[in-house]
Amino acid sequence: MEDDPIPTMLDGVMDTEANTEGENNIQPSSDTNDKTTSTIWNRSGYTSGMFSKPRSKLLRTSRSSVGKPASRNYDVQSKNLSKKKDVLELQEQHFLKLSSNQEIEKAYLLAKIKREEDLHEMDVASRKAKDKRDADIHLAEVTERLIRKQREKELFDLAKQKLMLEVSILKNDLGHLGIGNNNE
C-alpha cells in the first residue's frame, strides 16, 4: 500500500509547532466555556460545535397553543373548516363540470363513430353495387359476343350449304348438258 494520503492533505491544517506527536491540538480561545469559539487545528476554521450533536427541538403542533385563548383556536379551526369546505365545493363543481364535458365529448365521439360507420357501410354498398353492375355489363357483353359469333357461324354454315347446293345444281345442269367433267 502507498503512504497514507491524509497527513499530506492536512499539512497546512495541523499546527506543527504545538504538538508533533500526531495528536490533534485543541487550542481554546479566550472563553474556555464557549464550545463554538474554540478551534480544533490552528487556522483550520473547524470549531468544536461542528462536531457536537445538534440539540433536538420540540415539534410544534396545532394543539400547543400555550397562552392563546381557546376561543381563538376554535375560530381559527372553524375558518379553516369553512375554507376547506369551500375548496371541496369548488373541487366538486370542477369535477361535475369535467364529467359533464366528458359526457358531451363521449356523446359527440359516439355520434361521429356512428356516422363514420354509416358512411363506410354506404361506401361498401356502393362499391358492391358498382362491382355487380360492372360484372353484369361484362357478362352481357360476353353473352352478346357469343350470340353474335354463333349467328355468324350459322350464317357461314348456311352460306356454305347454299354454295354447295348451287355447286351440285350446276354439276347436275352441266351433267345434263353433256359437258361433264371427269375430274371430279
PDB file of C-alpha atoms in Angstrom:
ATOM      1  CA  MET A   1       0.000   0.000   0.000  1.00  0.00           C
ATOM      2  CA  GLU A   2       1.052   3.573  -0.546  1.00  0.00           C
ATOM      3  CA  ASP A   3       1.689   6.034   2.214  1.00  0.00           C
ATOM      4  CA  ASP A   4      -1.334   7.417   3.978  1.00  0.00           C
ATOM      5  CA  PRO A   5      -2.508  10.499   2.000  1.00  0.00           C
ATOM      6  CA  ILE A   6      -4.247  12.129   4.985  1.00  0.00           C
ATOM      7  CA  PRO A   7      -1.092  13.657   6.564  1.00  0.00           C
ATOM      8  CA  THR A   8      -0.175  15.217   3.219  1.00  0.00           C
ATOM      9  CA  MET A   9      -3.661  16.665   2.833  1.00  0.00           C
ATOM     10  CA  LEU A  10      -3.604  18.144   6.330  1.00  0.00           C
ATOM     11  CA  ASP A  11      -0.127  19.672   6.131  1.00  0.00           C
ATOM     12  CA  GLY A  12      -1.317  23.280   6.271  1.00  0.00           C
ATOM     13  CA  VAL A  13      -4.122  22.489   8.690  1.00  0.00           C
ATOM     14  CA  MET A  14      -2.315  20.957  11.646  1.00  0.00           C
ATOM     15  CA  ASP A  15      -0.267  23.056  13.972  1.00  0.00           C
ATOM     16  CA  THR A  16       3.194  21.607  13.629  1.00  0.00           C
ATOM     17  CA  GLU A  17       4.725  23.882  16.246  1.00  0.00           C
ATOM     18  CA  ALA A  18       2.447  22.977  19.148  1.00  0.00           C
ATOM     19  CA  ASN A  19       2.365  19.188  19.115  1.00  0.00           C
ATOM     20  CA  THR A  20       4.287  16.926  16.767  1.00  0.00           C
ATOM     21  CA  GLU A  21       3.347  13.599  18.309  1.00  0.00           C
ATOM     22  CA  GLY A  22       0.429  13.092  15.881  1.00  0.00           C
ATOM     23  CA  GLU A  23      -2.316  14.096  18.316  1.00  0.00           C
ATOM     24  CA  ASN A  24      -4.780  16.825  17.498  1.00  0.00           C
ATOM     25  CA  ASN A  25      -4.129  20.045  19.278  1.00  0.00           C
ATOM     26  CA  ILE A  26      -7.181  21.804  20.658  1.00  0.00           C
ATOM     27  CA  GLN A  27      -6.467  25.406  21.381  1.00  0.00           C
ATOM     28  CA  PRO A  28      -9.213  27.182  23.221  1.00  0.00           C
ATOM     29  CA  SER A  29      -9.957  30.806  22.585  1.00  0.00           C
ATOM     30  CA  SER A  30     -10.262  33.467  25.247  1.00  0.00           C
ATOM     31  CA  ASP A  31     -13.558  31.999  26.511  1.00  0.00           C
ATOM     32  CA  THR A  32     -12.991  28.376  27.547  1.00  0.00           C
ATOM     33  CA  ASN A  33     -16.672  27.622  28.234  1.00  0.00           C
ATOM     34  CA  ASP A  34     -17.847  28.531  24.696  1.00  0.00           C
ATOM     35  CA  LYS A  35     -17.650  25.389  22.545  1.00  0.00           C
ATOM     36  CA  THR A  36     -18.431  27.212  19.320  1.00  0.00           C
ATOM     37  CA  THR A  37     -15.442  29.525  19.510  1.00  0.00           C
ATOM     38  CA  SER A  38     -12.731  27.037  20.413  1.00  0.00           C
ATOM     39  CA  THR A  39     -10.882  25.813  17.366  1.00  0.00           C
ATOM     40  CA  ILE A  40      -9.512  22.452  16.503  1.00  0.00           C
ATOM     41  CA  TRP A  41      -6.310  22.605  14.473  1.00  0.00           C
ATOM     42  CA  ASN A  42      -4.965  26.116  14.171  1.00  0.00           C
ATOM     43  CA  ARG A  43      -6.025  28.164  11.151  1.00  0.00           C
ATOM     44  CA  SER A  44      -8.434  25.431  10.007  1.00  0.00           C
ATOM     45  CA  GLY A  45     -11.773  27.083  10.732  1.00  0.00           C
ATOM     46  CA  TYR A  46     -13.215  23.996  12.437  1.00  0.00           C
ATOM     47  CA  THR A  47     -14.961  24.514  15.754  1.00  0.00           C
ATOM     48  CA  SER A  48     -15.926  22.017  18.383  1.00  0.00           C
ATOM     49  CA  GLY A  49     -19.565  22.980  17.811  1.00  0.00           C
ATOM     50  CA  MET A  50     -19.329  21.469  14.341  1.00  0.00           C
ATOM     51  CA  PHE A  51     -18.543  18.094  15.822  1.00  0.00           C
ATOM     52  CA  SER A  52     -21.175  18.112  18.549  1.00  0.00           C
ATOM     53  CA  LYS A  53     -24.625  16.622  18.110  1.00  0.00           C
ATOM     54  CA  PRO A  54     -27.280  19.298  17.456  1.00  0.00           C
ATOM     55  CA  ARG A  55     -29.957  19.738  20.085  1.00  0.00           C
ATOM     56  CA  SER A  56     -33.369  18.341  19.183  1.00  0.00           C
ATOM     57  CA  LYS A  57     -36.235  20.794  19.127  1.00  0.00           C
ATOM     58  CA  LEU A  58     -39.763  20.014  20.164  1.00  0.00           C
ATOM     59  CA  LEU A  59     -42.215  19.666  17.329  1.00  0.00           C
ATOM     60  CA  ARG A  60     -44.831  22.372  17.185  1.00  0.00           C
ATOM     61  CA  THR A  61     -48.351  21.121  16.799  1.00  0.00           C
ATOM     62  CA  SER A  62     -51.597  22.929  16.308  1.00  0.00           C
ATOM     63  CA  ARG A  63     -52.680  21.936  19.816  1.00  0.00           C
ATOM     64  CA  SER A  64     -49.721  23.528  21.515  1.00  0.00           C
ATOM     65  CA  SER A  65     -51.472  26.831  21.940  1.00  0.00           C
ATOM     66  CA  VAL A  66     -49.928  27.901  25.189  1.00  0.00           C
ATOM     67  CA  GLY A  67     -51.047  31.365  26.168  1.00  0.00           C
ATOM     68  CA  LYS A  68     -53.723  31.635  23.480  1.00  0.00           C
ATOM     69  CA  PRO A  69     -57.373  31.702  24.389  1.00  0.00           C
ATOM     70  CA  ALA A  70     -59.394  28.633  23.463  1.00  0.00           C
ATOM     71  CA  SER A  71     -61.968  30.692  21.573  1.00  0.00           C
ATOM     72  CA  ARG A  72     -59.323  31.959  19.171  1.00  0.00           C
ATOM     73  CA  ASN A  73     -58.251  28.403  18.441  1.00  0.00           C
ATOM     74  CA  TYR A  74     -61.900  27.481  17.803  1.00  0.00           C
ATOM     75  CA  ASP A  75     -62.322  30.469  15.479  1.00  0.00           C
ATOM     76  CA  VAL A  76     -59.212  29.519  13.526  1.00  0.00           C
ATOM     77  CA  GLN A  77     -60.376  25.938  13.234  1.00  0.00           C
ATOM     78  CA  SER A  78     -63.848  26.974  12.101  1.00  0.00           C
ATOM     79  CA  LYS A  79     -62.323  29.306   9.488  1.00  0.00           C
ATOM     80  CA  ASN A  80     -60.063  26.511   8.308  1.00  0.00           C
ATOM     81  CA  LEU A  81     -63.018  24.140   8.103  1.00  0.00           C
ATOM     82  CA  SER A  82     -65.088  26.650   6.159  1.00  0.00           C
ATOM     83  CA  LYS A  83     -62.174  27.240   3.767  1.00  0.00           C
ATOM     84  CA  LYS A  84     -61.728  23.508   3.322  1.00  0.00           C
ATOM     85  CA  LYS A  85     -65.462  23.162   2.723  1.00  0.00           C
ATOM     86  CA  ASP A  86     -65.320  25.933   0.096  1.00  0.00           C
ATOM     87  CA  VAL A  87     -62.347  24.258  -1.553  1.00  0.00           C
ATOM     88  CA  LEU A  88     -64.156  20.926  -1.586  1.00  0.00           C
ATOM     89  CA  GLU A  89     -67.249  22.559  -3.102  1.00  0.00           C
ATOM     90  CA  LEU A  90     -65.109  24.166  -5.800  1.00  0.00           C
ATOM     91  CA  GLN A  91     -63.428  20.839  -6.468  1.00  0.00           C
ATOM     92  CA  GLU A  92     -66.820  19.143  -6.679  1.00  0.00           C
ATOM     93  CA  GLN A  93     -68.097  21.794  -9.113  1.00  0.00           C
ATOM     94  CA  HIS A  94     -64.956  21.400 -11.170  1.00  0.00           C
ATOM     95  CA  PHE A  95     -65.361  17.622 -11.156  1.00  0.00           C
ATOM     96  CA  LEU A  96     -69.025  17.886 -12.189  1.00  0.00           C
ATOM     97  CA  LYS A  97     -68.090  20.290 -14.968  1.00  0.00           C
ATOM     98  CA  LEU A  98     -65.343  17.963 -16.170  1.00  0.00           C
ATOM     99  CA  SER A  99     -67.631  14.935 -16.034  1.00  0.00           C
ATOM    100  CA  SER A 100     -70.361  16.761 -17.986  1.00  0.00           C
ATOM    101  CA  ASN A 101     -67.759  17.848 -20.542  1.00  0.00           C
ATOM    102  CA  GLN A 102     -66.572  14.256 -20.786  1.00  0.00           C
ATOM    103  CA  GLU A 103     -70.147  13.034 -21.286  1.00  0.00           C
ATOM    104  CA  ILE A 104     -70.692  15.600 -24.042  1.00  0.00           C
ATOM    105  CA  GLU A 105     -67.411  14.623 -25.684  1.00  0.00           C
ATOM    106  CA  LYS A 106     -68.300  10.934 -25.355  1.00  0.00           C
ATOM    107  CA  ALA A 107     -71.699  11.525 -26.994  1.00  0.00           C
ATOM    108  CA  TYR A 108     -70.015  13.531 -29.765  1.00  0.00           C
ATOM    109  CA  LEU A 109     -67.453  10.778 -30.355  1.00  0.00           C
ATOM    110  CA  LEU A 110     -70.163   8.097 -30.391  1.00  0.00           C
ATOM    111  CA  ALA A 111     -72.170  10.113 -32.941  1.00  0.00           C
ATOM    112  CA  LYS A 112     -69.031  10.634 -35.013  1.00  0.00           C
ATOM    113  CA  ILE A 113     -68.215   6.922 -34.908  1.00  0.00           C
ATOM    114  CA  LYS A 114     -71.812   6.032 -35.869  1.00  0.00           C
ATOM    115  CA  ARG A 115     -71.707   8.498 -38.777  1.00  0.00           C
ATOM    116  CA  GLU A 116     -68.361   7.108 -39.963  1.00  0.00           C
ATOM    117  CA  GLU A 117     -69.706   3.548 -39.739  1.00  0.00           C
ATOM    118  CA  ASP A 118     -72.786   4.553 -41.762  1.00  0.00           C
ATOM    119  CA  LEU A 119     -70.603   6.265 -44.363  1.00  0.00           C
ATOM    120  CA  HIS A 120     -68.383   3.189 -44.516  1.00  0.00           C
ATOM    121  CA  GLU A 121     -71.391   0.904 -44.961  1.00  0.00           C
ATOM    122  CA  MET A 122     -72.759   3.175 -47.704  1.00  0.00           C
ATOM    123  CA  ASP A 123     -69.354   3.189 -49.398  1.00  0.00           C
ATOM    124  CA  VAL A 124     -69.114  -0.597 -49.199  1.00  0.00           C
ATOM    125  CA  ALA A 125     -72.672  -0.966 -50.540  1.00  0.00           C
ATOM    126  CA  SER A 126     -71.993   1.440 -53.432  1.00  0.00           C
ATOM    127  CA  ARG A 127     -68.759  -0.402 -54.270  1.00  0.00           C
ATOM    128  CA  LYS A 128     -70.591  -3.736 -54.213  1.00  0.00           C
ATOM    129  CA  ALA A 129     -73.341  -2.315 -56.439  1.00  0.00           C
ATOM    130  CA  LYS A 130     -70.746  -0.897 -58.831  1.00  0.00           C
ATOM    131  CA  ASP A 131     -68.848  -4.197 -58.915  1.00  0.00           C
ATOM    132  CA  LYS A 132     -72.115  -6.099 -59.533  1.00  0.00           C
ATOM    133  CA  ARG A 133     -73.092  -3.635 -62.269  1.00  0.00           C
ATOM    134  CA  ASP A 134     -69.648  -3.972 -63.877  1.00  0.00           C
ATOM    135  CA  ALA A 135     -69.888  -7.775 -63.669  1.00  0.00           C
ATOM    136  CA  ASP A 136     -73.389  -7.709 -65.219  1.00  0.00           C
ATOM    137  CA  ILE A 137     -72.201  -5.418 -68.032  1.00  0.00           C
ATOM    138  CA  HIS A 138     -69.218  -7.683 -68.693  1.00  0.00           C
ATOM    139  CA  LEU A 139     -71.445 -10.780 -68.692  1.00  0.00           C
ATOM    140  CA  ALA A 140     -73.877  -9.082 -71.094  1.00  0.00           C
ATOM    141  CA  GLU A 141     -71.019  -8.118 -73.429  1.00  0.00           C
ATOM    142  CA  VAL A 142     -69.607 -11.658 -73.359  1.00  0.00           C
ATOM    143  CA  THR A 143     -73.074 -13.125 -73.990  1.00  0.00           C
ATOM    144  CA  GLU A 144     -73.668 -10.685 -76.858  1.00  0.00           C
ATOM    145  CA  ARG A 145     -70.328 -11.597 -78.464  1.00  0.00           C
ATOM    146  CA  LEU A 146     -71.095 -15.309 -78.076  1.00  0.00           C
ATOM    147  CA  ILE A 147     -74.535 -14.894 -79.673  1.00  0.00           C
ATOM    148  CA  ARG A 148     -73.020 -12.825 -82.490  1.00  0.00           C
ATOM    149  CA  LYS A 149     -70.346 -15.491 -83.104  1.00  0.00           C
ATOM    150  CA  GLN A 150     -72.999 -18.237 -83.131  1.00  0.00           C
ATOM    151  CA  ARG A 151     -75.116 -16.272 -85.645  1.00  0.00           C
ATOM    152  CA  GLU A 152     -72.072 -15.623 -87.813  1.00  0.00           C
ATOM    153  CA  LYS A 153     -71.208 -19.331 -87.688  1.00  0.00           C
ATOM    154  CA  GLU A 154     -74.782 -20.302 -88.557  1.00  0.00           C
ATOM    155  CA  LEU A 155     -74.828 -17.769 -91.419  1.00  0.00           C
ATOM    156  CA  PHE A 156     -71.481 -19.057 -92.611  1.00  0.00           C
ATOM    157  CA  ASP A 157     -72.740 -22.665 -92.468  1.00  0.00           C
ATOM    158  CA  LEU A 158     -75.916 -21.651 -94.339  1.00  0.00           C
ATOM    159  CA  ALA A 159     -73.871 -19.778 -96.948  1.00  0.00           C
ATOM    160  CA  LYS A 160     -71.607 -22.819 -97.295  1.00  0.00           C
ATOM    161  CA  GLN A 161     -74.584 -25.147 -97.671  1.00  0.00           C
ATOM    162  CA  LYS A 162     -76.112 -22.776-100.214  1.00  0.00           C
ATOM    163  CA  LEU A 163     -72.871 -22.660-102.146  1.00  0.00           C
ATOM    164  CA  MET A 164     -72.543 -26.448-102.036  1.00  0.00           C
ATOM    165  CA  LEU A 165     -76.130 -26.755-103.191  1.00  0.00           C
ATOM    166  CA  GLU A 166     -75.506 -24.348-106.061  1.00  0.00           C
ATOM    167  CA  VAL A 167     -72.366 -26.281-106.991  1.00  0.00           C
ATOM    168  CA  SER A 168     -74.269 -29.556-107.010  1.00  0.00           C
ATOM    169  CA  ILE A 169     -77.082 -27.944-109.059  1.00  0.00           C
ATOM    170  CA  LEU A 170     -74.545 -26.611-111.529  1.00  0.00           C
ATOM    171  CA  LYS A 171     -72.918 -30.003-111.769  1.00  0.00           C
ATOM    172  CA  ASN A 172     -76.267 -31.607-112.433  1.00  0.00           C
ATOM    173  CA  ASP A 173     -77.060 -28.984-115.050  1.00  0.00           C
ATOM    174  CA  LEU A 174     -73.711 -29.463-116.673  1.00  0.00           C
ATOM    175  CA  GLY A 175     -74.088 -33.215-116.497  1.00  0.00           C
ATOM    176  CA  HIS A 176     -77.415 -32.990-118.386  1.00  0.00           C
ATOM    177  CA  LEU A 177     -75.890 -30.805-121.000  1.00  0.00           C
ATOM    178  CA  GLY A 178     -73.174 -33.293-121.578  1.00  0.00           C
ATOM    179  CA  ILE A 179     -70.346 -31.107-120.575  1.00  0.00           C
ATOM    180  CA  GLY A 180     -69.382 -33.283-117.732  1.00  0.00           C
ATOM    181  CA  ASN A 181     -66.136 -33.055-116.100  1.00  0.00           C
ATOM    182  CA  ASN A 182     -64.446 -36.343-115.443  1.00  0.00           C
ATOM    183  CA  ASN A 183     -62.011 -34.978-112.932  1.00  0.00           C
ATOM    184  CA  GLU A 184     -64.472 -34.844-110.090  1.00  0.00           C
TER     185      GLU A 184
END
